Short mmCIF file of C-alpha atoms in Angstrom, two decimals:
data_model
loop_
_atom_site.label_atom_id
_atom_site.label_comp_id
_atom_site.label_asym_id
_atom_site.label_seq_id
_atom_site.Cartn_x
_atom_site.Cartn_y
_atom_site.Cartn_z
CA MET A 160 -47.01 -37.98 6.46
CA ILE A 161 -43.31 -38.28 7.36
CA LEU A 162 -43.24 -34.47 7.43
CA ALA A 163 -46.25 -34.33 9.75
CA PHE A 164 -44.57 -36.84 12.10
CA ARG A 165 -41.33 -34.84 12.11
CA LEU A 166 -43.26 -31.66 12.87
CA LEU A 167 -45.06 -33.40 15.75
CA VAL A 168 -41.74 -34.65 17.20
CA LEU A 169 -40.27 -31.17 16.85
CA LEU A 170 -43.25 -29.62 18.69
CA LEU A 171 -42.92 -32.19 21.48
CA LEU A 172 -39.22 -31.50 21.83
CA VAL A 173 -40.03 -27.77 22.07
CA PHE A 174 -42.59 -28.57 24.78
CA VAL A 175 -39.92 -30.48 26.70
CA MET A 176 -37.37 -27.69 26.37
CA LEU A 177 -39.67 -24.70 26.77
CA PRO A 178 -39.70 -24.36 30.58
CA ALA A 179 -35.89 -24.62 30.78
CA ALA A 180 -35.44 -22.09 27.99
CA VAL A 181 -37.92 -19.66 29.58
CA ALA A 182 -36.22 -19.98 32.98
CA ILE A 183 -32.81 -19.25 31.43
CA VAL A 184 -34.13 -16.13 29.64
CA THR A 185 -35.79 -14.89 32.85
CA ALA A 186 -32.56 -15.24 34.79
CA PHE A 187 -30.98 -12.39 32.77
CA ASP A 188 -33.89 -9.95 33.27
CA SER A 189 -32.88 -7.09 35.57
CA ARG A 190 -36.38 -6.58 37.06
CA SER A 191 -37.13 -8.16 40.44
CA ILE A 192 -40.36 -9.77 39.34
CA ILE A 193 -40.89 -12.37 36.67
CA ALA A 194 -42.45 -10.71 33.63
CA PHE A 195 -42.48 -11.33 29.88
CA PRO A 196 -41.15 -10.16 27.54
CA PRO A 197 -37.81 -9.55 29.32
CA GLN A 198 -36.27 -6.07 29.34
CA ASP A 199 -32.73 -5.17 30.38
CA PHE A 200 -29.92 -7.69 30.38
CA SER A 201 -28.26 -8.19 33.75
CA TRP A 202 -26.16 -10.66 35.79
CA ARG A 203 -27.51 -9.42 39.12
CA TRP A 204 -29.63 -12.52 39.88
CA PHE A 205 -26.65 -14.77 39.32
CA HIS A 206 -24.67 -12.70 41.85
CA ARG A 207 -27.56 -12.86 44.28
CA ALA A 208 -28.11 -16.60 43.84
CA LEU A 209 -24.41 -17.41 44.23
CA SER A 210 -24.10 -15.31 47.38
CA TYR A 211 -27.32 -16.48 49.02
CA GLU A 212 -26.33 -18.28 52.18
CA ASP A 213 -28.99 -21.06 52.05
CA PHE A 214 -28.04 -21.95 48.49
CA ARG A 215 -24.35 -22.10 49.40
CA THR A 216 -24.83 -24.39 52.42
CA GLY A 217 -27.47 -26.37 50.50
CA PHE A 218 -25.02 -26.89 47.65
CA ALA A 219 -22.25 -28.09 50.05
CA ASN A 220 -24.74 -30.36 51.86
CA SER A 221 -26.04 -31.83 48.59
CA LEU A 222 -22.51 -32.51 47.37
CA PHE A 223 -21.66 -34.26 50.63
CA VAL A 224 -24.86 -36.37 50.72
CA ALA A 225 -24.64 -37.25 47.01
CA ALA A 226 -20.95 -38.22 47.28
CA VAL A 227 -21.41 -40.42 50.36
CA ALA A 228 -24.75 -41.94 49.33
CA SER A 229 -23.81 -42.72 45.71
CA THR A 230 -20.40 -44.20 46.66
CA ALA A 231 -21.97 -46.34 49.40
CA ALA A 232 -24.80 -47.40 47.01
CA VAL A 233 -22.26 -48.44 44.35
CA VAL A 234 -20.19 -50.51 46.79
CA ILE A 235 -23.27 -52.14 48.37
CA GLY A 236 -24.95 -52.53 44.98
CA ALA A 237 -21.97 -54.05 43.19
CA MET A 238 -21.48 -56.70 45.84
CA ALA A 239 -25.23 -57.49 46.08
CA ALA A 240 -25.72 -57.54 42.27
CA TYR A 241 -22.80 -59.97 41.89
CA ALA A 242 -24.12 -62.28 44.61
CA ILE A 243 -27.70 -62.16 43.27
CA ASP A 244 -26.55 -62.77 39.66
CA ARG A 245 -24.00 -65.51 40.24
CA TYR A 246 -25.00 -67.31 43.42
CA SER A 247 -28.14 -68.96 44.63
CA PHE A 248 -28.94 -68.57 48.33
CA ARG A 249 -31.93 -68.64 50.63
CA GLY A 250 -34.02 -65.47 50.60
CA LYS A 251 -32.47 -64.27 47.33
CA ALA A 252 -35.80 -63.43 45.67
CA THR A 253 -36.98 -61.61 48.82
CA LEU A 254 -33.79 -59.58 49.08
CA GLU A 255 -33.96 -58.60 45.42
CA ALA A 256 -37.64 -57.60 45.73
CA LEU A 257 -36.91 -55.49 48.83
CA LEU A 258 -34.01 -53.70 47.14
CA PHE A 259 -36.15 -52.82 44.11
CA ALA A 260 -39.30 -52.00 46.10
CA PRO A 261 -38.39 -48.31 46.75
CA LEU A 262 -39.03 -47.75 43.01
CA ALA A 263 -42.72 -48.41 43.61
CA ILE A 264 -43.02 -46.44 46.86
CA PRO A 265 -43.80 -42.72 46.63
CA HIS A 266 -40.91 -40.67 48.01
CA PHE A 267 -43.22 -38.85 50.47
CA THR A 268 -44.25 -42.18 51.99
CA LEU A 269 -40.63 -43.30 52.30
CA GLY A 270 -39.63 -39.94 53.71
CA LEU A 271 -42.41 -40.01 56.31
CA GLY A 272 -41.49 -43.58 57.39
CA ALA A 273 -37.80 -42.72 57.61
CA LEU A 274 -38.60 -39.61 59.66
CA ILE A 275 -40.73 -41.60 62.12
CA VAL A 276 -37.98 -44.24 62.56
CA ALA A 277 -35.29 -41.59 62.94
CA ALA A 278 -37.35 -39.66 65.49
CA GLN A 279 -37.87 -42.88 67.52
CA LEU A 280 -34.10 -43.36 67.56
CA GLY A 281 -33.48 -39.69 68.41
CA GLN A 282 -31.68 -39.15 65.07
CA ALA A 283 -34.25 -36.95 63.31
CA ARG A 284 -31.84 -34.06 62.83
CA GLY A 285 -28.72 -36.00 61.86
CA TRP A 286 -27.02 -36.85 58.58
CA ALA A 287 -27.49 -40.62 58.95
CA VAL A 288 -31.19 -40.59 58.08
CA VAL A 289 -30.64 -38.34 55.03
CA ILE A 290 -27.83 -40.52 53.65
CA LEU A 291 -29.59 -43.80 54.39
CA ALA A 292 -32.77 -42.60 52.72
CA HIS A 293 -30.78 -41.59 49.65
CA ILE A 294 -28.99 -44.98 49.53
CA VAL A 295 -32.34 -46.80 49.62
CA LEU A 296 -33.68 -44.57 46.84
CA VAL A 297 -30.74 -44.79 44.41
CA LEU A 298 -29.80 -48.47 44.97
CA PRO A 299 -32.33 -49.83 42.40
CA PHE A 300 -30.71 -47.70 39.66
CA VAL A 301 -27.22 -48.90 40.64
CA LEU A 302 -28.37 -52.53 40.62
CA ARG A 303 -29.97 -52.13 37.21
CA SER A 304 -26.83 -50.67 35.76
CA LEU A 305 -24.73 -53.50 37.23
CA TYR A 306 -27.11 -56.25 36.04
CA ILE A 307 -26.58 -54.99 32.48
CA SER A 308 -22.79 -55.22 32.92
CA LEU A 309 -23.01 -58.63 34.58
CA ARG A 310 -25.11 -59.97 31.74
CA ASN A 311 -22.55 -58.72 29.23
CA THR A 312 -19.60 -60.50 30.90
CA ASP A 313 -18.93 -64.16 30.40
CA PRO A 314 -18.87 -66.09 33.73
CA ARG A 315 -16.58 -68.63 32.05
CA LEU A 316 -13.74 -66.10 32.26
CA GLU A 317 -13.91 -66.46 36.05
CA LEU A 318 -13.96 -70.24 35.80
CA VAL A 319 -10.87 -70.12 33.57
CA ALA A 320 -9.03 -67.97 36.12
CA LEU A 321 -10.09 -70.32 38.95
CA SER A 322 -9.02 -73.43 37.09
CA LEU A 323 -5.64 -71.81 36.41
CA GLY A 324 -5.24 -71.68 40.16
CA ALA A 325 -6.19 -68.09 41.10
CA ARG A 326 -7.82 -67.67 44.47
CA PRO A 327 -11.52 -66.47 44.43
CA GLY A 328 -10.54 -63.06 45.88
CA ARG A 329 -7.99 -62.55 43.16
CA VAL A 330 -10.45 -63.66 40.45
CA ILE A 331 -12.99 -61.08 41.63
CA LEU A 332 -10.41 -58.27 41.81
CA THR A 333 -8.61 -59.00 38.54
CA VAL A 334 -11.32 -60.52 36.33
CA THR A 335 -14.78 -59.61 37.57
CA LEU A 336 -14.21 -56.06 38.80
CA PRO A 337 -12.56 -54.72 35.59
CA ALA A 338 -15.36 -56.30 33.52
CA LEU A 339 -17.96 -54.53 35.63
CA ALA A 340 -16.25 -51.14 35.43
CA PRO A 341 -18.70 -49.59 32.91
CA GLY A 342 -21.68 -50.64 35.00
CA ILE A 343 -20.03 -49.34 38.16
CA ALA A 344 -19.21 -45.98 36.52
CA GLY A 345 -22.69 -45.63 34.99
CA GLY A 346 -24.42 -46.65 38.20
CA TRP A 347 -22.34 -44.31 40.30
CA LEU A 348 -23.00 -41.37 37.97
CA PHE A 349 -26.77 -41.92 37.93
CA ALA A 350 -26.85 -42.46 41.71
CA ALA A 351 -24.92 -39.22 42.26
CA ILE A 352 -27.20 -37.17 39.94
CA LEU A 353 -30.38 -38.66 41.37
CA SER A 354 -29.23 -38.13 44.96
CA PHE A 355 -28.13 -34.57 44.23
CA ASN A 356 -31.57 -33.80 42.86
CA GLU A 357 -33.74 -35.82 45.27
CA PHE A 358 -36.32 -33.55 46.79
CA THR A 359 -39.51 -35.03 48.31
CA ALA A 360 -37.97 -37.58 50.70
CA SER A 361 -35.27 -35.04 51.61
CA LEU A 362 -37.92 -32.48 52.53
CA PHE A 363 -39.15 -34.92 55.21
CA VAL A 364 -35.83 -36.05 56.59
CA THR A 365 -33.65 -32.92 56.48
CA ALA A 366 -33.45 -30.32 59.23
CA GLN A 367 -32.22 -26.72 58.90
CA ARG A 368 -28.63 -27.89 59.38
CA THR A 369 -28.79 -30.78 56.88
CA GLN A 370 -30.95 -28.98 54.29
CA THR A 371 -29.96 -30.03 50.73
CA LEU A 372 -29.98 -27.71 47.72
CA PRO A 373 -33.37 -28.82 46.28
CA VAL A 374 -34.97 -28.27 49.69
CA ALA A 375 -33.32 -24.82 49.96
CA MET A 376 -34.60 -23.98 46.48
CA TYR A 377 -38.12 -25.12 47.36
CA ASN A 378 -38.14 -22.91 50.45
CA TYR A 379 -36.88 -20.01 48.35
CA VAL A 380 -39.67 -20.40 45.76
CA ARG A 381 -42.22 -20.36 48.59
CA GLU A 382 -40.79 -17.21 50.15
CA TYR A 383 -39.57 -15.01 47.26
CA ALA A 384 -40.64 -14.30 43.69
CA ASP A 385 -37.45 -12.71 42.29
CA PRO A 386 -35.45 -14.37 39.45
CA SER A 387 -32.61 -15.62 41.73
CA MET A 388 -34.26 -18.98 41.46
CA ALA A 389 -34.25 -18.64 37.65
CA ALA A 390 -30.50 -17.90 37.80
CA ILE A 391 -29.72 -20.97 39.86
CA SER A 392 -32.01 -23.06 37.62
CA ALA A 393 -30.08 -21.79 34.57
CA LEU A 394 -26.75 -22.88 36.14
CA TYR A 395 -28.27 -26.23 37.05
CA ILE A 396 -29.73 -26.85 33.60
CA LEU A 397 -26.41 -26.06 31.87
CA LEU A 398 -24.40 -28.23 34.26
CA THR A 399 -26.79 -31.19 34.02
CA THR A 400 -26.95 -31.02 30.23
CA LEU A 401 -23.16 -30.94 30.10
CA VAL A 402 -22.87 -34.01 32.37
CA LEU A 403 -25.39 -35.90 30.25
CA VAL A 404 -23.67 -35.01 26.97
CA VAL A 405 -20.33 -36.22 28.40
CA ALA A 406 -21.96 -39.35 29.90
CA ASN A 407 -23.58 -40.08 26.54
CA ARG A 408 -20.23 -39.67 24.79
CA PHE A 409 -18.30 -42.01 27.13
CA LEU A 410 -20.86 -44.41 28.54
CA GLY A 411 -23.58 -44.49 25.87
CA LEU A 412 -26.63 -43.12 27.65
CA GLY A 413 -28.97 -45.21 25.48
CA ARG A 414 -27.41 -48.42 26.67
CA VAL A 415 -27.37 -47.38 30.32
CA LEU A 416 -31.04 -46.36 30.17
CA GLY A 417 -32.01 -49.38 28.11
CA THR A 418 -33.53 -47.38 25.24
CA GLU A 419 -31.17 -49.10 22.81
CA ASP A 420 -31.18 -52.78 22.21
CA ALA A 421 -27.63 -53.99 22.88
CA ARG A 422 -27.85 -56.40 19.90
CA HIS A 423 -28.09 -53.59 17.33
CA MET B 395 -19.96 -71.59 40.33
CA ARG B 396 -20.99 -74.15 42.95
CA ARG B 397 -18.84 -72.51 45.62
CA ARG B 398 -20.00 -69.14 46.78
CA PRO B 399 -16.92 -67.22 47.97
CA PHE B 400 -17.63 -64.12 50.06
CA LEU B 401 -21.44 -64.63 49.97
CA ALA B 402 -22.03 -63.32 53.48
CA LEU B 403 -19.72 -60.33 52.94
CA PHE B 404 -21.37 -59.45 49.62
CA ILE B 405 -24.95 -59.50 50.76
CA SER B 406 -24.83 -58.28 54.37
CA PRO B 407 -24.66 -54.51 53.53
CA ALA B 408 -27.59 -54.94 51.11
CA VAL B 409 -29.51 -56.85 53.77
CA LEU B 410 -28.95 -53.94 56.17
CA VAL B 411 -30.26 -51.45 53.58
CA ALA B 412 -33.30 -53.67 52.97
CA ALA B 413 -33.83 -53.83 56.74
CA GLY B 414 -33.76 -50.03 56.97
CA PHE B 415 -36.34 -49.79 54.20
CA LEU B 416 -38.52 -52.38 55.91
CA ALA B 417 -38.28 -50.43 59.21
CA ALA B 418 -39.54 -47.26 57.51
CA MET B 419 -42.46 -49.14 55.93
CA ALA B 420 -43.24 -50.85 59.27
CA ALA B 421 -43.31 -47.42 60.93
CA ILE B 422 -45.96 -46.24 58.39
CA LEU B 423 -47.99 -49.40 59.02
CA GLN B 424 -47.71 -49.06 62.81
CA TYR B 425 -48.50 -45.30 63.01
CA ALA B 426 -51.50 -45.65 60.71
CA PHE B 427 -53.27 -47.58 63.47
CA LEU B 428 -52.25 -45.33 66.38
CA ALA B 429 -54.28 -42.49 67.89
CA PHE B 430 -53.20 -38.84 67.45
CA ILE B 431 -53.01 -36.81 70.65
CA PRO B 432 -53.13 -33.09 69.75
CA GLY B 433 -50.12 -31.25 71.13
CA GLU B 434 -48.13 -34.45 71.58
CA LEU B 435 -45.54 -35.95 69.24
CA GLN B 436 -45.89 -39.41 70.81
CA PRO B 437 -48.96 -41.27 69.45
CA GLY B 438 -51.54 -42.90 71.66
CA GLY B 439 -53.03 -46.42 71.60
CA LEU B 440 -54.41 -48.60 68.82
CA THR B 441 -57.35 -47.21 66.89
CA LEU B 442 -59.13 -47.19 63.50
CA ALA B 443 -60.02 -43.49 63.88
CA ASN B 444 -57.54 -42.41 61.18
CA PHE B 445 -59.29 -44.51 58.56
CA ARG B 446 -62.75 -43.32 59.64
CA GLU B 447 -61.51 -39.72 59.33
CA MET B 448 -60.40 -40.44 55.77
CA LEU B 449 -63.97 -41.16 54.65
CA LYS B 450 -64.94 -37.50 55.25
CA PRO B 451 -65.78 -35.73 51.96
CA LEU B 452 -62.76 -33.40 52.32
CA TYR B 453 -60.26 -36.28 52.28
CA ALA B 454 -62.22 -38.60 49.98
CA GLY B 455 -62.38 -35.70 47.48
CA VAL B 456 -58.61 -35.39 47.49
CA PHE B 457 -58.29 -39.11 46.76
CA TYR B 458 -60.74 -38.79 43.89
CA ASP B 459 -58.90 -35.75 42.45
CA THR B 460 -55.54 -37.54 42.81
CA VAL B 461 -56.70 -40.58 40.86
CA ARG B 462 -58.25 -38.43 38.14
CA ILE B 463 -55.10 -36.29 37.81
CA CYS B 464 -52.86 -39.39 37.79
CA LEU B 465 -54.95 -41.10 35.07
CA LEU B 466 -55.05 -38.00 32.86
CA THR B 467 -51.35 -37.39 33.30
CA ALA B 468 -50.43 -41.02 32.48
CA LEU B 469 -52.58 -40.95 29.31
CA LEU B 470 -51.33 -37.61 28.07
CA SER B 471 -47.70 -38.62 28.79
CA LEU B 472 -48.27 -41.78 26.76
CA LEU B 473 -49.71 -39.77 23.83
CA ALA B 474 -46.84 -37.27 23.93
CA GLY B 475 -44.17 -39.85 24.70
CA TYR B 476 -44.93 -42.35 21.93
CA PRO B 477 -43.89 -40.15 18.97
CA LEU B 478 -40.75 -39.10 20.86
CA ALA B 479 -39.81 -42.70 21.65
CA LEU B 480 -40.47 -43.78 18.07
CA ALA B 481 -38.35 -40.94 16.70
CA LEU B 482 -35.61 -41.75 19.21
CA VAL B 483 -35.38 -45.42 18.30
CA ARG B 484 -35.83 -44.98 14.55
CA ALA B 485 -33.62 -41.92 13.97
CA ARG B 486 -30.84 -42.92 11.54
CA ASN B 487 -28.52 -39.95 12.10
CA PRO B 488 -26.56 -40.68 15.31
CA TYR B 489 -26.34 -36.97 16.21
CA LEU B 490 -30.08 -36.54 15.84
CA LYS B 491 -30.59 -39.66 17.95
CA SER B 492 -28.30 -38.32 20.71
CA ALA B 493 -30.03 -34.95 20.60
CA ILE B 494 -33.52 -36.47 20.95
CA LEU B 495 -32.30 -38.71 23.79
CA ILE B 496 -30.61 -35.90 25.72
CA ILE B 497 -33.48 -33.42 25.26
CA SER B 498 -36.05 -36.03 26.32
CA VAL B 499 -34.24 -37.25 29.40
CA THR B 500 -32.57 -34.06 30.71
CA PRO B 501 -35.73 -33.02 32.63
CA LEU B 502 -35.50 -36.31 34.55
CA PHE B 503 -32.19 -35.22 36.00
CA LEU B 504 -33.19 -31.66 36.85
CA GLY B 505 -35.27 -32.61 39.86
CA GLU B 506 -38.86 -31.72 40.59
CA VAL B 507 -38.21 -28.31 42.14
CA ILE B 508 -36.45 -26.75 39.16
CA ARG B 509 -38.91 -28.19 36.66
CA THR B 510 -41.83 -26.92 38.73
CA TYR B 511 -40.27 -23.48 39.14
CA ALA B 512 -39.74 -23.26 35.39
CA TRP B 513 -43.41 -24.01 34.86
CA ILE B 514 -44.35 -21.21 37.31
CA VAL B 515 -42.36 -18.86 35.06
CA VAL B 516 -44.22 -20.22 32.00
CA LEU B 517 -47.74 -20.23 33.49
CA GLY B 518 -47.72 -17.19 35.82
CA ASN B 519 -49.94 -14.14 35.30
CA ARG B 520 -47.04 -12.23 33.82
CA GLY B 521 -45.22 -15.39 32.76
CA PHE B 522 -44.25 -16.61 29.30
CA VAL B 523 -47.67 -17.64 27.96
CA ASN B 524 -49.66 -14.71 29.34
CA GLY B 525 -46.85 -12.22 28.69
CA THR B 526 -46.54 -13.27 25.10
CA LEU B 527 -50.31 -13.26 24.45
CA LEU B 528 -50.66 -9.81 26.12
CA TRP B 529 -47.73 -8.43 24.13
CA LEU B 530 -49.25 -9.74 20.88
CA GLY B 531 -52.52 -8.13 21.90
CA LEU B 532 -54.40 -11.43 21.67
CA ILE B 533 -55.80 -11.12 25.21
CA GLU B 534 -56.52 -8.12 27.42
CA ARG B 535 -56.26 -9.78 30.79
CA PRO B 536 -54.03 -12.67 31.84
CA ILE B 537 -55.70 -16.07 31.66
CA PRO B 538 -55.48 -17.90 35.00
CA LEU B 539 -53.14 -20.89 34.38
CA LEU B 540 -51.27 -21.11 37.68
CA PHE B 541 -53.27 -22.60 40.59
CA THR B 542 -55.56 -24.51 38.16
CA GLU B 543 -55.89 -28.19 37.52
CA PRO B 544 -54.98 -27.99 33.78
CA GLY B 545 -51.83 -26.07 34.78
CA VAL B 546 -50.89 -28.78 37.26
CA ILE B 547 -51.55 -31.51 34.74
CA VAL B 548 -49.41 -29.87 32.01
CA ALA B 549 -46.49 -29.58 34.46
CA LEU B 550 -47.03 -33.16 35.66
CA VAL B 551 -46.99 -34.48 32.08
CA HIS B 552 -43.65 -32.74 31.66
CA VAL B 553 -42.34 -34.41 34.84
CA THR B 554 -43.56 -37.85 33.77
CA LEU B 555 -42.63 -37.69 30.09
CA PRO B 556 -38.91 -38.72 30.34
CA VAL B 557 -39.69 -41.98 32.12
CA VAL B 558 -42.49 -42.77 29.72
CA VAL B 559 -40.17 -42.14 26.75
CA ILE B 560 -37.49 -44.43 28.27
CA MET B 561 -40.01 -47.24 28.83
CA LEU B 562 -41.55 -46.93 25.37
CA ALA B 563 -38.19 -46.65 23.61
CA ALA B 564 -36.98 -49.81 25.39
CA ALA B 565 -40.03 -51.70 24.10
CA ILE B 566 -39.88 -50.27 20.55
CA SER B 567 -36.17 -51.06 20.25
CA HIS B 568 -36.93 -54.75 20.83
CA ILE B 569 -39.32 -54.98 17.89
CA ASP B 570 -37.95 -57.07 15.05
CA ARG B 571 -37.87 -54.68 12.09
CA ASP B 572 -38.12 -57.53 9.60
CA LEU B 573 -41.80 -57.86 10.55
CA GLU B 574 -42.38 -54.25 9.53
CA LYS B 575 -40.41 -54.70 6.33
CA ALA B 576 -42.43 -57.84 5.54
CA ALA B 577 -45.70 -55.92 5.97
CA ALA B 578 -44.41 -53.10 3.83
CA THR B 579 -43.22 -55.35 1.00
CA LEU B 580 -46.59 -57.02 1.02
CA GLY B 581 -48.03 -53.63 0.14
CA ALA B 582 -49.24 -52.22 3.47
CA HIS B 583 -49.36 -48.43 3.79
CA PRO B 584 -46.84 -47.08 6.39
CA LEU B 585 -49.75 -46.01 8.64
CA ARG B 586 -51.18 -49.53 8.41
CA VAL B 587 -47.77 -51.05 9.20
CA PHE B 588 -47.62 -48.87 12.29
CA ALA B 589 -51.17 -49.66 13.43
CA THR B 590 -51.07 -53.40 12.81
CA VAL B 591 -47.42 -54.27 13.50
CA THR B 592 -45.44 -51.65 15.43
CA LEU B 593 -48.17 -50.51 17.83
CA PRO B 594 -49.34 -53.97 18.95
CA LEU B 595 -45.74 -55.18 19.38
CA SER B 596 -44.93 -52.18 21.61
CA LEU B 597 -47.84 -52.98 23.92
CA PRO B 598 -45.65 -54.18 26.81
CA GLY B 599 -43.98 -50.79 26.73
CA ILE B 600 -47.36 -49.04 26.65
CA ILE B 601 -48.54 -50.97 29.72
CA ALA B 602 -45.23 -50.25 31.52
CA ALA B 603 -45.45 -46.57 30.56
CA LEU B 604 -49.04 -46.20 31.76
CA THR B 605 -48.40 -47.90 35.10
CA THR B 606 -45.14 -46.04 35.73
CA GLY B 607 -46.70 -42.75 34.66
CA PHE B 608 -49.54 -43.31 37.11
CA ALA B 609 -47.19 -44.18 40.00
CA TRP B 610 -44.82 -41.30 39.27
CA THR B 611 -47.64 -38.76 39.16
CA PHE B 612 -49.00 -40.16 42.40
CA SER B 613 -45.67 -39.56 44.13
CA ALA B 614 -45.25 -36.02 42.75
CA PHE B 615 -45.22 -33.44 45.52
CA ALA B 616 -43.58 -30.13 44.56
CA THR B 617 -45.59 -29.78 41.32
CA PRO B 618 -49.10 -29.95 42.82
CA GLN B 619 -47.88 -28.04 45.90
CA LEU B 620 -46.38 -25.06 44.06
CA ILE B 621 -48.43 -24.97 40.85
CA GLY B 622 -51.68 -26.03 42.58
CA GLY B 623 -50.97 -23.41 45.27
CA GLY B 624 -53.35 -25.04 47.75
CA ARG B 625 -56.23 -25.00 45.27
CA VAL B 626 -55.29 -28.32 43.63
CA ASN B 627 -54.39 -30.87 46.30
CA MET B 628 -53.08 -34.37 45.88
CA VAL B 629 -52.53 -37.06 48.54
CA SER B 630 -48.84 -36.13 48.80
CA ASN B 631 -49.70 -32.54 49.73
CA LEU B 632 -52.15 -33.69 52.34
CA VAL B 633 -49.59 -36.04 53.92
CA TYR B 634 -47.03 -33.25 54.08
CA SER B 635 -49.29 -30.65 55.58
CA LEU B 636 -50.66 -33.13 58.15
CA GLY B 637 -47.14 -34.13 59.12
CA PHE B 638 -45.55 -30.69 59.26
CA ALA B 639 -48.37 -28.23 59.91
CA SER B 640 -50.37 -30.21 62.47
CA PHE B 641 -47.79 -32.86 63.45
CA ASN B 642 -50.48 -35.44 63.00
CA PHE B 643 -48.13 -38.25 62.00
CA PRO B 644 -50.61 -41.09 62.62
CA PHE B 645 -53.13 -39.62 60.16
CA ALA B 646 -50.34 -38.79 57.66
CA ALA B 647 -49.20 -42.44 57.91
CA ALA B 648 -52.76 -43.70 57.42
CA LEU B 649 -53.13 -41.51 54.28
CA SER B 650 -49.80 -42.84 52.93
CA LEU B 651 -50.93 -46.39 53.53
CA ALA B 652 -54.26 -45.76 51.81
CA GLY B 653 -52.31 -44.16 48.96
CA LEU B 654 -50.15 -47.28 48.58
CA ALA B 655 -53.23 -49.49 48.57
CA LEU B 656 -54.86 -47.24 45.97
CA THR B 657 -51.82 -47.30 43.63
CA ALA B 658 -51.55 -51.09 43.94
CA LEU B 659 -55.26 -51.34 43.14
CA ALA B 660 -54.96 -49.02 40.13
CA LEU B 661 -51.97 -50.93 38.78
CA ALA B 662 -53.80 -54.24 39.21
CA ALA B 663 -56.78 -52.73 37.36
CA PHE B 664 -54.54 -51.66 34.44
CA ARG B 665 -53.14 -55.17 34.13
CA LEU B 666 -56.62 -56.69 34.31
CA ALA B 667 -58.06 -54.28 31.75
CA LEU B 668 -55.23 -55.06 29.35
CA SER B 669 -55.20 -58.83 29.94
CA PRO B 670 -57.47 -59.67 26.94
CA LEU B 671 -54.66 -58.31 24.76
CA HIS B 672 -52.23 -60.74 26.39
CA ARG B 673 -54.51 -63.58 25.52
CA ILE B 674 -54.57 -62.81 21.81
CA GLY B 675 -50.84 -63.39 21.80
CA VAL B 676 -49.44 -59.95 22.43
CA ARG B 677 -46.72 -60.36 24.97
#
C-alpha cells in the first residue's frame, strides 16, 4: 500500500513536471514547427528568442515594473502590517479586508476596472496604471509574509526598549525592523516573482510601449508557432527553479508558504 | 502599546492603495449599468440592457460552461493535490521534502502564459502525446486534444494544483499526529487511520482548496483562450473579446460583475453544502 501511494505521488510529480520538460526538449529541436519526437539538436531558437525585439523590451519592462511594484508593495505593506498588527484604530477591519480583497477578484475584472479608471484620467497608456495594478495584486502576499514575521516577534522587546528610554522611531528602526527582516525579504521576493509573471491584468492595462514580458509572450504564441517560445520558456523555467531552490535554502519556502507548521 | 506612534504615516499609503482598488471596482459597477454606443468609447446613460443581453443563450451558455469547467477543475485538483500534500507534509527525508515542495510549487511561479504554452506543446496534433503515440504506432491519426474541453481542463488542473497543494499541506501539517498514532496503536489499519482520522481533520483544508480552486479557475484567461482556441470559452475570454474586439466596455463590465456574483454564490453554496460537517464537530 505504501508502495502504491509512492507510485501515485511519483506519477503526480511527473504530471506536474511534464509540460516544462517537454517545452525544454522542444526548445533544442532545429525544425521550425513543434513536432515529436525531436530531431536535430540546435541552439537556433535560443538565439532567435534572445534577439527578438518584443521579448527584449518586454523583459526590460517587466524588470522595471516588478522592481518598482514589489519595492513599493513591501514598504507600504510593512508599514500597514505593523499598524494593523500592533495598533487598534477606526476602520482597521475595513482596511484589512480591502487590502486582501484582490485575492478574491479575478485578474481580468481588476484589469478591466483599472483600465476604465485610467482611461477616464487620460492615463491608459502610462506606467502608473501598470505599477499600481501590480501593487494592488501583490500586496496581500507581502502582508501575509509580514504577519508571519510579526507573530514570531515578541512585542515585549519593543516595550523594553521604550522603557529604557528609546524614542518610538528608534525602537522601530533598531528593534522592530531587524526582527521583521525575514518577512520583508520573503515578501519582497514573492512580490517580485508574482509581478514579473503577472499576465491577465497586465494584458488589460499595458499598451505597446509598456508591454511586459508575459504579454509579449502571449502575443508571440498567438502569431507564431516556432519553438522560440519554447526556448524562452526553458530559460524562464531554469531561472525560476533556481530562484526557488535558493529561496528555499535561505528563507525556508515551507514556512513562507505556510505548508509547514512553525511548531515542528 | 497604548500610544500609536506614526499611525497616520504607516497606514496612509495602504489607504491610498485600497482607494485605488475601490475605484477600479466602482468603475466596473458603474459601467455595468451604462449603455453602449457602438463606435463610441464614452458610454451612454443608465440602462439594464447589458443584463438583459446576458440572458441570451449564447452568453448564458458560456456561464454554464464556465461553472462546469470550474467545478470539474476544482474537484480534479483536489484529488490530484491531496496525495501530493500528504507526501509533502509526511516526507521524513528533508531533501525529498524540499524536492516535492519545489516541484509542486514551481508552476505557480511560471505564470499562466508559459504553462499554457507548454501544454500546447504537449497536446498539439504533432505534440508530445500525439507524437509519441504515432511514433509507437498506437494510433494512425492524431487524436484531437487541443481546442477541446478535456484539454482545457487538464491544463487548468495543472494551473490550479500548486495552490491546492499549498492549502491542503497547511491543513495537514496542523493535524496532531498523536491522534493517528493512538488510532494505530489501538489496532486500526493505516487506511482506516487515514479515512477516520487524517481525512476528517484535514477538512478545513479541503474546503479551502475547493473554494480557491474554483475561484482560480474562474479567473484563468490564457489557458482557455489559447488551449480552447475559441471553441471552449469562459467568462474571462468573453470579457476580453468584448472589451478589446468590440470596445463594448459596459457589457464587459456587466459580465465581470455577474461573474463576481456567480463566484460569491458558488463559494457560499460550497460552505452551505459542507456545513453539516462543521456541526458534527469538524472544524
